[in-house]
Short mmCIF file of C-alpha atoms and ligand atoms in Angstrom, two decimals:
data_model
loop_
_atom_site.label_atom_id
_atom_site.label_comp_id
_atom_site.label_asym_id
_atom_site.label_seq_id
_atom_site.Cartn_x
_atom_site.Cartn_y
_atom_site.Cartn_z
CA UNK A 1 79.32 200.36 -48.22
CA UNK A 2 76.18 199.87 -46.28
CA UNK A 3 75.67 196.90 -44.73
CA UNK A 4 71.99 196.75 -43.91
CA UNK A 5 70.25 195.75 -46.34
CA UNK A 6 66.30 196.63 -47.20
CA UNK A 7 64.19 193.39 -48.54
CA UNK A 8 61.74 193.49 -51.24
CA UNK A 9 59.13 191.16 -52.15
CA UNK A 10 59.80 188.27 -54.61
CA UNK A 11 57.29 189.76 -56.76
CA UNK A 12 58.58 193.10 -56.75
CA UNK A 13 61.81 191.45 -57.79
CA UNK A 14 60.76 189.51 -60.49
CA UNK A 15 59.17 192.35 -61.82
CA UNK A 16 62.01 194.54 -61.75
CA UNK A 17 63.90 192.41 -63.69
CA UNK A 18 61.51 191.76 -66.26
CA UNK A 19 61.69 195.25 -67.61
CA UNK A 20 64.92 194.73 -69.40
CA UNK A 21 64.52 191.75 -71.55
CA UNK A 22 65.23 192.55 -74.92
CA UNK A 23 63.94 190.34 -77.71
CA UNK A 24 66.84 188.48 -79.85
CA UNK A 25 66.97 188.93 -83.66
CA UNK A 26 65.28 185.87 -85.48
CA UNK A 27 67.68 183.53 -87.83
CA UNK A 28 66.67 180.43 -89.74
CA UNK A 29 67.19 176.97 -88.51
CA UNK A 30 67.43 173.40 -89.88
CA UNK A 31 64.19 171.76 -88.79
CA UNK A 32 65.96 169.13 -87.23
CA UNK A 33 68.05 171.85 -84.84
CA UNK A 34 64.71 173.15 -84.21
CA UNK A 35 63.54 171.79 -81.25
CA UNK A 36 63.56 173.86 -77.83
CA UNK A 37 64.02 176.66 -80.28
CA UNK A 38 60.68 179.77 -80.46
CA UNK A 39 59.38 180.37 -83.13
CA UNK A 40 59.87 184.29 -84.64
CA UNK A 41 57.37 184.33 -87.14
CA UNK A 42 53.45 183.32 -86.71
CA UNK A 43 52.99 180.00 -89.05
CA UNK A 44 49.65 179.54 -91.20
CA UNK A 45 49.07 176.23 -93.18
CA UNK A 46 49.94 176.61 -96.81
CA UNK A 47 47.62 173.62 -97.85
CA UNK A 48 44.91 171.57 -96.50
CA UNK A 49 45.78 168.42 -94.97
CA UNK A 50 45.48 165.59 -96.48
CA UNK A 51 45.34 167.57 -99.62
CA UNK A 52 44.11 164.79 -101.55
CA UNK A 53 41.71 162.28 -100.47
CA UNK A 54 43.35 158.96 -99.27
CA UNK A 55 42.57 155.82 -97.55
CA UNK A 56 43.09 155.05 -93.93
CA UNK A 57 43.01 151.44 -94.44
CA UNK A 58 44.32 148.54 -96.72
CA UNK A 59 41.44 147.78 -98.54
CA UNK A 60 39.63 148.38 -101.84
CA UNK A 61 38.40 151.48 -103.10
CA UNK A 62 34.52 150.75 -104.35
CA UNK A 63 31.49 153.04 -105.47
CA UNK A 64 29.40 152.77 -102.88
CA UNK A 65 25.98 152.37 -104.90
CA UNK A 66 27.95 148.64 -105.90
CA UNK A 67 27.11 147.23 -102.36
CA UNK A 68 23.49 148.54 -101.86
CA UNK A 69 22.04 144.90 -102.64
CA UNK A 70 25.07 143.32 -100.24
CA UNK A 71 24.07 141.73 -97.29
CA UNK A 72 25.39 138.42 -95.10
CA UNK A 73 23.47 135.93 -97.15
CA UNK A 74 23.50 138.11 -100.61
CA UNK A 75 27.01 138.66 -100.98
CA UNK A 76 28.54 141.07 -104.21
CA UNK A 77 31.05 140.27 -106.54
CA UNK A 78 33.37 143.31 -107.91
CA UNK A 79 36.08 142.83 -110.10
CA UNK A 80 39.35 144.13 -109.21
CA UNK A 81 40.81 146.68 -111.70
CA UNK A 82 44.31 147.22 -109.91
CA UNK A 83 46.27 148.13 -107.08
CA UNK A 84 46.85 151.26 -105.68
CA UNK A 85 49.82 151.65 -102.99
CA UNK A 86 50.63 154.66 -100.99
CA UNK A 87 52.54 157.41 -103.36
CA UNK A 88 50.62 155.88 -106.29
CA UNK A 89 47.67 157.51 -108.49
CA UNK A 90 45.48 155.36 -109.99
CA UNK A 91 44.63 156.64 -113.62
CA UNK A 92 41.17 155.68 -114.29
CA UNK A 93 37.78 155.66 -112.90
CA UNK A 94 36.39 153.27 -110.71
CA UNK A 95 32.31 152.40 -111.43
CA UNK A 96 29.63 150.14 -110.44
CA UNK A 97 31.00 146.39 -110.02
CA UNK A 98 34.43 147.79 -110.25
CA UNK A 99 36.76 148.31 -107.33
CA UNK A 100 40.91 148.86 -106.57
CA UNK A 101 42.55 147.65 -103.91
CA UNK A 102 44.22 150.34 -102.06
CA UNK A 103 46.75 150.67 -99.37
CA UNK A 104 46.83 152.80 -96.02
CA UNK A 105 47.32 156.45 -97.50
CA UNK A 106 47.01 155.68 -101.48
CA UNK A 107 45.20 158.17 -103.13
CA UNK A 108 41.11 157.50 -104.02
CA UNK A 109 40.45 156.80 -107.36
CA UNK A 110 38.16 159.09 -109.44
CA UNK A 111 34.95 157.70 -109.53
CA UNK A 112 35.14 155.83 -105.87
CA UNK A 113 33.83 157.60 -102.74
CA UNK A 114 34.20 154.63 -100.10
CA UNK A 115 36.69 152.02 -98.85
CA UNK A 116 36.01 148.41 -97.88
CA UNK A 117 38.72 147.03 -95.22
CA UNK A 118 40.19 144.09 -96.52
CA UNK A 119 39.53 141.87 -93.84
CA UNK A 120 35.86 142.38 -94.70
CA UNK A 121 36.40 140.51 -97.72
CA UNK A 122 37.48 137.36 -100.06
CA UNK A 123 39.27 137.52 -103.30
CA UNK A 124 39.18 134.99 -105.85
CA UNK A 125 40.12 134.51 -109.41
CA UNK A 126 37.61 133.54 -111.91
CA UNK A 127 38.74 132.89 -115.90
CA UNK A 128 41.49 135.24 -115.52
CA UNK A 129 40.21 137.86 -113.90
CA UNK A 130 40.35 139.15 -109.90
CA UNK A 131 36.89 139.95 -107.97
CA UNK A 132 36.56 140.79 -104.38
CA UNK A 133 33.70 139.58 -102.54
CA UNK A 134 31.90 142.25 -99.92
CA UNK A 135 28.61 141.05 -98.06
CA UNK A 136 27.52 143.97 -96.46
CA UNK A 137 26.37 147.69 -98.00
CA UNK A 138 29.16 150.04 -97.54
CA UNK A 139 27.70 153.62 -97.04
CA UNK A 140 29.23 156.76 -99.45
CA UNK A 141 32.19 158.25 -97.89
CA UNK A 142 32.76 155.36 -95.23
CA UNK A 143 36.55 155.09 -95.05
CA UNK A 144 37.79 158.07 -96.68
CA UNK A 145 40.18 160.59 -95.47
CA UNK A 146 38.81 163.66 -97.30
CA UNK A 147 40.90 167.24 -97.91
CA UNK A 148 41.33 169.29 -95.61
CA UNK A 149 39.86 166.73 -92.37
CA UNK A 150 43.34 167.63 -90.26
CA UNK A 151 43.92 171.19 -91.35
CA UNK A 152 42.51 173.50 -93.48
CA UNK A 153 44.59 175.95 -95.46
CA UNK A 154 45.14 179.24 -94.35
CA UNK A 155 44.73 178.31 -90.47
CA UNK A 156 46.96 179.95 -87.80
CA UNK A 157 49.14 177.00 -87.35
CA UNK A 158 51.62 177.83 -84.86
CA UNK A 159 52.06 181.57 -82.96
CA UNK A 160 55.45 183.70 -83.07
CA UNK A 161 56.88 182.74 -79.13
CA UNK A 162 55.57 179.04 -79.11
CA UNK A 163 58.47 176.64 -78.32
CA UNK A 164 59.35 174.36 -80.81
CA UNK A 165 58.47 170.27 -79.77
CA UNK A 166 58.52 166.63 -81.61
CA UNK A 167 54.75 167.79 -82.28
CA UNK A 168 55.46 171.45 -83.87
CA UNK A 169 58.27 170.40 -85.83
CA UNK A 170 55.83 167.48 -87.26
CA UNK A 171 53.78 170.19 -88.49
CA UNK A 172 56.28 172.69 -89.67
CA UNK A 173 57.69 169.39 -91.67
CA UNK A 174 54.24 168.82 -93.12
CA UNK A 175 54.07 172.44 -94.26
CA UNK A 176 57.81 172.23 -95.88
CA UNK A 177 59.51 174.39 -93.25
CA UNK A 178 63.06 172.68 -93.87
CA UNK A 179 64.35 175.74 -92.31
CA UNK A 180 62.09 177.85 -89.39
CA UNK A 181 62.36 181.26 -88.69
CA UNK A 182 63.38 181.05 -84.64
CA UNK A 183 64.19 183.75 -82.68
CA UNK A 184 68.39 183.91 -81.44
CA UNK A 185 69.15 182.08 -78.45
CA UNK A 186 70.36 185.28 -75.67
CA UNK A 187 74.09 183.89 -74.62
CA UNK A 188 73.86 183.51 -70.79
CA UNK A 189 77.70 183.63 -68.92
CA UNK A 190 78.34 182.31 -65.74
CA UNK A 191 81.51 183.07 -63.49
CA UNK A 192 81.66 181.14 -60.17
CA UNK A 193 83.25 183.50 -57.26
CA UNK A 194 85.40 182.24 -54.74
CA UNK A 195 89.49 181.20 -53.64
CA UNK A 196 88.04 177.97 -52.40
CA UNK A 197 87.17 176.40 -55.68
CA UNK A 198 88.87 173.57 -57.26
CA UNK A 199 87.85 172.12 -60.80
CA UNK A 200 85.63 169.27 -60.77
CA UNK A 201 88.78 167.36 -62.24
CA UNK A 202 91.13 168.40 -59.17
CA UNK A 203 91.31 166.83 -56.04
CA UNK A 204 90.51 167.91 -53.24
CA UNK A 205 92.84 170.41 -50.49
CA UNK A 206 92.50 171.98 -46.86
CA UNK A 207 89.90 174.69 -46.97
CA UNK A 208 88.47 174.10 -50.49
CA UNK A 209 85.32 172.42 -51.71
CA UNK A 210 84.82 171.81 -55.81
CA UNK A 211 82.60 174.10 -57.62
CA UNK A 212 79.40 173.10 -58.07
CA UNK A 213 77.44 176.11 -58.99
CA UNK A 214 79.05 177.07 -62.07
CA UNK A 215 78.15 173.72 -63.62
CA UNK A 216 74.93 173.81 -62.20
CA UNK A 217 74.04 176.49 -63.43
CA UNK A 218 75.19 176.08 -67.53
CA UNK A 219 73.06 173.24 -66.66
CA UNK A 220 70.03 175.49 -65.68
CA UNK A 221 70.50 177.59 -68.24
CA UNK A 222 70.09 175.34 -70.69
CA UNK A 223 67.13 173.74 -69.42
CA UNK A 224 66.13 177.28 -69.83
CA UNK A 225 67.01 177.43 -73.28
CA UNK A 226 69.51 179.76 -73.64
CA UNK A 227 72.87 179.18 -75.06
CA UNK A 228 75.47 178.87 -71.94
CA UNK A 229 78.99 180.50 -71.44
CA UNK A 230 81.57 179.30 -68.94
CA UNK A 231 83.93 182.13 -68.34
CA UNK A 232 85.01 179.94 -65.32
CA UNK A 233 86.11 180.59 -61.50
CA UNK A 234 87.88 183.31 -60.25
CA UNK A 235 89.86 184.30 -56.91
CA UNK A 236 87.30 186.65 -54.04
CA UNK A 237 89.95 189.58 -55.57
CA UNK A 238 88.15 192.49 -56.61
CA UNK A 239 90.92 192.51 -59.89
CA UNK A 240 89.94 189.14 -60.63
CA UNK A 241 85.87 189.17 -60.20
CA UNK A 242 85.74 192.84 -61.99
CA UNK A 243 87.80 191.80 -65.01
CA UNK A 244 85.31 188.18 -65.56
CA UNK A 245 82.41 190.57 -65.10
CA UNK A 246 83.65 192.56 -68.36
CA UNK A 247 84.55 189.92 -70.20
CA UNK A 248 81.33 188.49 -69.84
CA UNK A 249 79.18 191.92 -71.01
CA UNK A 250 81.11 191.78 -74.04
CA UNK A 251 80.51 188.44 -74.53
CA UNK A 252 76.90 187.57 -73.40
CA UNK A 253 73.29 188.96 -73.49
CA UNK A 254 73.35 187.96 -69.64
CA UNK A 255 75.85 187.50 -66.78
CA UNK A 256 75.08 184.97 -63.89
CA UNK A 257 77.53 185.19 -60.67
CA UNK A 258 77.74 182.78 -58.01
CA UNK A 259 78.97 183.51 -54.29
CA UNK A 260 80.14 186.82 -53.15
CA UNK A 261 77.27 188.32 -53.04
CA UNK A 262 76.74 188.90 -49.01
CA UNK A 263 78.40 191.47 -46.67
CA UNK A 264 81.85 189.44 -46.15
CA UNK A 265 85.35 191.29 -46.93
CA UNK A 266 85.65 189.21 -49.89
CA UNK A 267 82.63 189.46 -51.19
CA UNK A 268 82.85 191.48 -54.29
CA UNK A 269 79.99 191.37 -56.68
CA UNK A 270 78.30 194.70 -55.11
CA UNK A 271 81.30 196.62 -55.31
CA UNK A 272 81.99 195.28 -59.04
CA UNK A 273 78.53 196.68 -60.13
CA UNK A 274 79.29 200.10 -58.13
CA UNK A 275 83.19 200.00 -59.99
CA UNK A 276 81.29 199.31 -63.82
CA UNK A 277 78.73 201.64 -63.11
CA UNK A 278 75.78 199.43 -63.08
CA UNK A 279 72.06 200.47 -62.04
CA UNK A 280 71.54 198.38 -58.88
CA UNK A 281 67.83 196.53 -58.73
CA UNK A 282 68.25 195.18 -55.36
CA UNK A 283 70.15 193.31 -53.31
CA UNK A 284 67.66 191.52 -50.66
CA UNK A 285 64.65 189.60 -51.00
CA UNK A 286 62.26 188.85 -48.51
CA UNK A 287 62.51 184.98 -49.44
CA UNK A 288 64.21 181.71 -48.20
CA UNK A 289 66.74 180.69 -49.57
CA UNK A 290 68.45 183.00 -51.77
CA UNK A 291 67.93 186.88 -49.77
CA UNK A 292 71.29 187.73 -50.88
CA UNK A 293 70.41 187.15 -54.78
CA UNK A 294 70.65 190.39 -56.66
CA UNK A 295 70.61 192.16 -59.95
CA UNK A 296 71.97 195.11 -61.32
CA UNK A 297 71.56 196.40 -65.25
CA UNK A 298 73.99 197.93 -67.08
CA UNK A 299 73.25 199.24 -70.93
CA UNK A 300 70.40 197.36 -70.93
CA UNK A 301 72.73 194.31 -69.56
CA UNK A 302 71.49 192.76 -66.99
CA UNK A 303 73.96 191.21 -64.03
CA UNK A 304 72.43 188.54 -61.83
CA UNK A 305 74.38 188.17 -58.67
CA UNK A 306 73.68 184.66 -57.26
CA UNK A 307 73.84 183.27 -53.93
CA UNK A 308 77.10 181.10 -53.53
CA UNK A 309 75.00 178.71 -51.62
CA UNK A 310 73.72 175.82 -53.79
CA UNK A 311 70.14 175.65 -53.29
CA UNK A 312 69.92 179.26 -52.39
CA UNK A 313 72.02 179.66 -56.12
CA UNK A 314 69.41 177.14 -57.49
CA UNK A 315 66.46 178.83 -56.19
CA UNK A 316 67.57 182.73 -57.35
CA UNK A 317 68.22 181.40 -60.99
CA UNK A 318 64.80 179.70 -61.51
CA UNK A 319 62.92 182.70 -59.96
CA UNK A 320 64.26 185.11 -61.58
CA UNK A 321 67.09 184.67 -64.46
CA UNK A 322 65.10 182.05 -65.98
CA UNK A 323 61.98 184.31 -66.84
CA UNK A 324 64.26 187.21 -67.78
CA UNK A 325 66.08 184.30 -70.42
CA UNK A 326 62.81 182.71 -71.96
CA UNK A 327 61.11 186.62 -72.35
CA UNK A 328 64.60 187.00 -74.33
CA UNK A 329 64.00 184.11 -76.06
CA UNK A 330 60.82 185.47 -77.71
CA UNK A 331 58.45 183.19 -75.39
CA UNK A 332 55.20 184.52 -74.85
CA UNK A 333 55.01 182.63 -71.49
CA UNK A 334 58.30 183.11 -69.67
CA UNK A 335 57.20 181.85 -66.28
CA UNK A 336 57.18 179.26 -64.62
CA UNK A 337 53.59 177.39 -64.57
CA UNK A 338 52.23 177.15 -60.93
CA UNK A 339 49.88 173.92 -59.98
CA UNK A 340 48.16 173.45 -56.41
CA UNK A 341 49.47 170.25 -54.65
CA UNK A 342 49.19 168.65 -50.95
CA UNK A 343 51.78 169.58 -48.87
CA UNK A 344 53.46 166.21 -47.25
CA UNK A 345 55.66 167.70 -44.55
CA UNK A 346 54.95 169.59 -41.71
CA UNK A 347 56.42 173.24 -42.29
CA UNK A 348 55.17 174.51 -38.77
CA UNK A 349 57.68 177.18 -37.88
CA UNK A 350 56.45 180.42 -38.93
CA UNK A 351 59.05 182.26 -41.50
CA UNK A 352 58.67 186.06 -41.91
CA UNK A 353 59.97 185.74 -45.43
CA UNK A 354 58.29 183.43 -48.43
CA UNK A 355 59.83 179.79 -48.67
CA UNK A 356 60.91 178.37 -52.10
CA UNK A 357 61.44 174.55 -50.97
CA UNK A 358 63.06 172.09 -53.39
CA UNK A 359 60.62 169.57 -53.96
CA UNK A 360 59.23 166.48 -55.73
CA UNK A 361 55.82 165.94 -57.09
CA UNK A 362 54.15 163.22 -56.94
CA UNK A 363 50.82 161.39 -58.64
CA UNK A 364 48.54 159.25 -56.55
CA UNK A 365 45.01 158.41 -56.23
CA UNK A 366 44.09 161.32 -58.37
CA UNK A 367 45.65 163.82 -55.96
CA UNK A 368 49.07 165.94 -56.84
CA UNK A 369 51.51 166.25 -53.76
CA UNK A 370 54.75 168.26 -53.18
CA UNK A 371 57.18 166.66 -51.23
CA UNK A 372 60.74 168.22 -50.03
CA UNK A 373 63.21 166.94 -51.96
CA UNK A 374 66.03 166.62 -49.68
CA UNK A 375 67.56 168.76 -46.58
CA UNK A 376 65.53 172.33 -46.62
CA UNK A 377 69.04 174.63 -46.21
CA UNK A 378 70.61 176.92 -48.58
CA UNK A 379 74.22 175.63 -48.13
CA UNK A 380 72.68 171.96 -48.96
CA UNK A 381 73.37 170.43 -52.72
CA UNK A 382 71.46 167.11 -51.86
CA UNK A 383 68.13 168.16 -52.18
CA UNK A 384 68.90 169.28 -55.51
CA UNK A 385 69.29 166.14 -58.01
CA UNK A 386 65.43 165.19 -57.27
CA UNK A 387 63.81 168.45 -57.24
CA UNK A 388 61.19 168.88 -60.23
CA UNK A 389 59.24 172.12 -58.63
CA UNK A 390 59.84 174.52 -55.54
CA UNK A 391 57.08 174.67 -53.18
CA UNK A 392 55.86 178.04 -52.11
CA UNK A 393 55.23 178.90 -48.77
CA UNK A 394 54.01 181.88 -48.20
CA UNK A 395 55.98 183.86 -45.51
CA UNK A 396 53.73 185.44 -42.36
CA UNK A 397 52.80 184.43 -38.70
CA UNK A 398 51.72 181.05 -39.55
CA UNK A 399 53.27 177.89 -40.10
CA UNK A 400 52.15 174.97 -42.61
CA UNK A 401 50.95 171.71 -42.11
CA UNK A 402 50.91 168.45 -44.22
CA UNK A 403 47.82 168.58 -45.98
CA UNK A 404 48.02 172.11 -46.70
CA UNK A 405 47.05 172.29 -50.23
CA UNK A 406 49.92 174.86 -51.79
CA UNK A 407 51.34 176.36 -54.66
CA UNK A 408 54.45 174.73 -56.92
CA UNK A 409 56.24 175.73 -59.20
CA UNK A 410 57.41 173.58 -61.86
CA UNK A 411 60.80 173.48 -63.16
CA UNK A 412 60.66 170.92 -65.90
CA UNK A 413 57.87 171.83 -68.02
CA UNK A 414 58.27 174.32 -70.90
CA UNK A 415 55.00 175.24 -71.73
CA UNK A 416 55.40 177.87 -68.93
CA UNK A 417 52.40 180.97 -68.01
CA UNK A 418 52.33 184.30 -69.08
CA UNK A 419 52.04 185.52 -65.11
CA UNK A 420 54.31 185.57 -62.25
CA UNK A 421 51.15 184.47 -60.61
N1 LIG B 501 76.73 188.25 -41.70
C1 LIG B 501 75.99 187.65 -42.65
N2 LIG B 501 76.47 186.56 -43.21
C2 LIG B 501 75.75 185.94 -44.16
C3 LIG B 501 74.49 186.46 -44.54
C4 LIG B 501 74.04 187.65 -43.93
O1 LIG B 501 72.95 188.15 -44.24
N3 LIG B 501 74.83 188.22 -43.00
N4 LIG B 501 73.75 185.79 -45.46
C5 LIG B 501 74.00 184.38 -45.52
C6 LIG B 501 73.26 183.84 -46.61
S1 LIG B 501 71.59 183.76 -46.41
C7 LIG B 501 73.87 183.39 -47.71
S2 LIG B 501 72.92 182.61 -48.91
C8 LIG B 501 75.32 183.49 -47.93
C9 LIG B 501 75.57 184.10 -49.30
O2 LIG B 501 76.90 184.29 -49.47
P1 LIG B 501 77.55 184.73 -50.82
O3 LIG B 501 76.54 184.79 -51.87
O4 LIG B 501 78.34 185.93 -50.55
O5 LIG B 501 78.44 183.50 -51.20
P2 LIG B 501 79.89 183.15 -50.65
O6 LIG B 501 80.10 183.82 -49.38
O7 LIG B 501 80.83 183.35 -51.73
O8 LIG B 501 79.68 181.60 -50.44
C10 LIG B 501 78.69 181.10 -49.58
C11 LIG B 501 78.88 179.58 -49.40
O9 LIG B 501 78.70 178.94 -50.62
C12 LIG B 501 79.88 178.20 -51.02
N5 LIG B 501 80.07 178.34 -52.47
C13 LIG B 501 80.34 179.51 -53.09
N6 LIG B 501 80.49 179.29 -54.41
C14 LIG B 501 80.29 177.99 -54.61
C15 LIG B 501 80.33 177.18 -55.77
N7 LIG B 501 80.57 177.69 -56.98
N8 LIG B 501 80.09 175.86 -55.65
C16 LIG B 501 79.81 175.33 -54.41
N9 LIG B 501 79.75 176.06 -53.28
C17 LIG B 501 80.02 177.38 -53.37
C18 LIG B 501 80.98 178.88 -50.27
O10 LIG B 501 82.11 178.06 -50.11
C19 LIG B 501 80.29 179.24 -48.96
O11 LIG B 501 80.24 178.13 -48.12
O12 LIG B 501 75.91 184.30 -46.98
C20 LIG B 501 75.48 184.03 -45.65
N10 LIG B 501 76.23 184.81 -44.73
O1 MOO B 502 70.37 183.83 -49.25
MO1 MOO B 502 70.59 182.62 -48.02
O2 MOO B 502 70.37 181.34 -49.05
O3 MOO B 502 68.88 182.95 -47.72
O4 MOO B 502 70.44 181.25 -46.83
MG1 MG B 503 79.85 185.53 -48.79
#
C-alpha cells in the first residue's frame, strides 16, 4: 500500500461525495413526531384561513351604519341581543341599534360587519333589557378578521424537502395533517477504531484514553437528523474493523469510522475498503484538521473514514457526512449556511492547506465575529463543547489577521443553503 498520499481540494471532496446520496422512501408520521423530520410531499392549503369571519377582540359585534351619529358628546345606545363566545354561532341577524357581544375568535354574526372593543364602551340595564353604550362612529369592517386574511386556499403551503419546525407543524395542524408524509430518516452507523479505547463507564488503564468520538459523533449525527447506530469499538485488528464494517452496510444507509485512517501498521480502514471491494473517493484533503478523512462507496454505500483525532473527527463529519445525510434526508438545502464575520484572533502563519477552526460567534454592536473556540489542534477535544460554526481560512501564502472579515460556517442552524459555497 502506497503511502504518499495525493490531496484534493475540500470542494472537490464534498462534491465527490455528494453524487451518491440516495433519497429515502417517504412514510407517514404523527404530527407531534414530526419535528426535525422533511417533508416528502409539497403541502397546499385545503381552506382559507380563518375560514369564517371572526373577531380579534372581546367586544360587541355592531352594524356599523348604528354608530354614524356617535361621537364623544352624542353617545349611542344599542341593545344587546346575546353573547357570542369563541366556538359559538350566533343564529340571527344583527341590525341597526342591535349589537352581540363577542369574544376573541367568535364567529360574526350575519348582519354585523364591525367590532367595537369592549373597553370602548359601558353597559347598562334598562327595564330588563341590556344596551351597550359606544361614543364614537365605528367604520364598516373595523375589527374583523375576514376569510381567507392568513391564507388563502389552494396556496403552496409548505415545499417537499423543507424541515419540519414548531412553525410548520402549526400549519400542517391547521390544515388537519394529524399524520405528514416525511421522507425516512437514512440510518447512519458509527464504529470507533482503536485497542486503546475504554467505555465511557470504565476506568481508566496505562496506555488507554476513553472514547470520545463514537459518542460524539451519534451526537452529530443527530443534530444532523439522521437516525444513529452504535455498532461500538473495536480492536486496530484488521478481523475485528472488517467484520464492524459489514455489519454496519447491512445495517445502515451510511457508515462513519473513527481513527485508523492514517499510514500507521494498525491503521486499517484503507485496507478494509480495498478487502470489501469498495470504490475509493479519496483519502487526503488539502485542509486542516482532518487530511486523513476519507470516503469510499460501495453499492451505492457510502463509507466515511474519519480522523481518530477529535476535532479533526469533528471537522470531517460536518464537512462532509453531514451534507451527504440531510441530501438523504430529502432536504433541498443540505449545506451548511455560510455568514461573513470579523475574525478576532490573529491567524498569521501562512497554511498551504484551507483551515476549518472551531469557533464561536458572537453578536455585538451590530457586527458578527468568529472567535476560536478553544485550542486550534486536531488531537484537542476542548475546543469542541463551545463551537457553534468553523471558521474558514482559506489556505495560500498569506496569513490572517484579527479584523479579517471571513467566512463561517454554521453548525447549529437547520435552515442550511443549497451550495457548498
Ligand atoms: N506519519 C504520519 N502520521 C500521521 C499523519 C501523517 O500524515 N503521517 N497524519 C496525522 C494526522 S493529521 C492525523 S489527524 C492522525 C489520524 O490518525 P488516524 O485517523 O489513523 O487515527 P488513529 O491513529 O486511530 O488515532 C489518532 C489519535 O486519535 C485518538 N483517537 C482515536 N480514536 C479515538 C476515539 N474514538 N476517541 C478519542 N480519541 C481517539 C488516538 O488515540 C490517537 O491519539 O494521524 C496523524 N499521524
Ligand atoms: O487530519 Mo489531521 O487532523 O489534519 O491533524
Ligand atoms: Mg493512525
Amino acid at each position: 500500500m502506497t503511502l504518499m498520499r495525493k490531496p484534493i481540494p475540500v470542494a472537490e471532496a464534498v462534491q465527490r461525495v455528494m453524487q451518491f446520496p440516495r433519497l429515502k422512501e417517504a412514510e407517514a408520521v404523527k404530527l407531534e413526531e414530526s419535528t426535525g423530520r422533511v417533508l416528502a410531499q409539497d403541502i397546499y392549503t385545503t381552506h382559507p384561513v380563518p375560514w369564517f369571519t371572526r373577531s380579534p377582540y372581546d367586544g360587541y359585534a355592531i352594524c356599523a351604519a348604528s354608530t354614524e351619529q356617535a361621537g364623544e358628546g352624542s353617545p349611542v345606545w344599542l341593545q344587546v341581543l346575546g353573547t357570542v363566545a369563541a366556538g359559538d354561532v350566533w343564529r340571527g341577524c344583527v341590525e341597526r341599534g342591535q349589537a352581540v357581544k363577542i369574544m376573541t375568535g367568535g364567529a360574526m354574526p350575519d348582519g354585523a360587519d364591525a367590532v367595537i372593543m369592549r373597553e370602548l364602551t359601558r353597559e347598562e340595564e334598562r327595564d330588563g333589557a341590556l344596551y351597550v353604550q359606544i361614543k364614537r362612529k365605528v367604520k364598516t369592517g373595523e375589527n374583523i378578521s375576514r376569510i381567507g386574511e392568513d391564507m388563502e386556499e389552494g396556496e403552496l403551503l409548505l415545499r417537499q424537502g423543507t424541515m419540519i419546525n414548531a412553525g410548520t407543524v402549526a400549519q400542517l395542524a391547521t390544515f388537519g395533517y394529524a399524520e405528514v408524509p416525511v421522507f425516512r430518516k437514512p440510518v447512519v452507523a458509527v464504529i470507533a477504531t482503536g485497542s486503546e479505547l475504554l467505555d465511557p463507564s470504565e476506568p481508566l488503564a496505562p496506555g488507554k484514553i476513553r472514547n470520545s468520538n463514537g459518542y460524539m459523533l451519534l451526537s452529530q449525527v443527530l443534530r444532523s437528523g439522521a437516525e444513529p447506530l452504535y455498532i461500538g469499538k473495536v480492536q486496530d485488528t484488521l478481523g475485528e474493523t472488517l467484520a464492524a464494517v459489514k455489519k454496519a452496510l447491512e445495517q445502515a444507509d451510511l457508515v462513519l469510522t473513527t481513527g485508523g485512517v492514517s499510514v500507521g501498521d494498525f491503521d486499517y480502514i484503507p485496507a478494509v475498503y480495498q478487502e470489501l471491494g469498495a470504490q475509493p473517493l479519496f483519502n487526503k484533503i488539502g485542509m486542516r484538521p482532518g487530511s486523513v478523512t476519507s470516503a469510499a462507496e460501495r453499492n451505492g454505500k457510502l463509507l466515511f473514514g474519519l480522523s481518530g483525532n477529535p476535532s479533526a473527527c469533528y471537522v470531517g463529519f460536518e464537512l462532509f457526512a453531514r451534507p451527504v445525510i440531510r441530501a438523504m434526508m430529502g432536504m433541498k438545502r443540505p449545506y451548511s449556511q455560510r455568514v461573513q464575520a470579523e475574525l478576532q484572533e490573529d491567524f498569521t502563519k501562512p497554511n498551504p492547506f484551507d483551515r476549518f477552526v472551531r469557533g464561536k460567534l458572537s453578536f455585538s454592536g451590530g457586527r458578527l465575529y468568529a472567535a476560536p473556540s478553544g485550542k486550534d489542534k486536531s488531537n484537542i477535544v476542548s475546543s469542541l463543547a463551545e463551537a457553534n460554526c468553523l471558521i474558514v481560512l482559506p489556505g495560500g501564502t498569506r496569513g490572517w489577521e484579527a479584523g479579517s472579515m471571513v467566512d463561517v460556517l454554521l453548525l447549529d442552524d437547520q435552515e442550511g443553503t443549497g451550495q457548498w459555497r
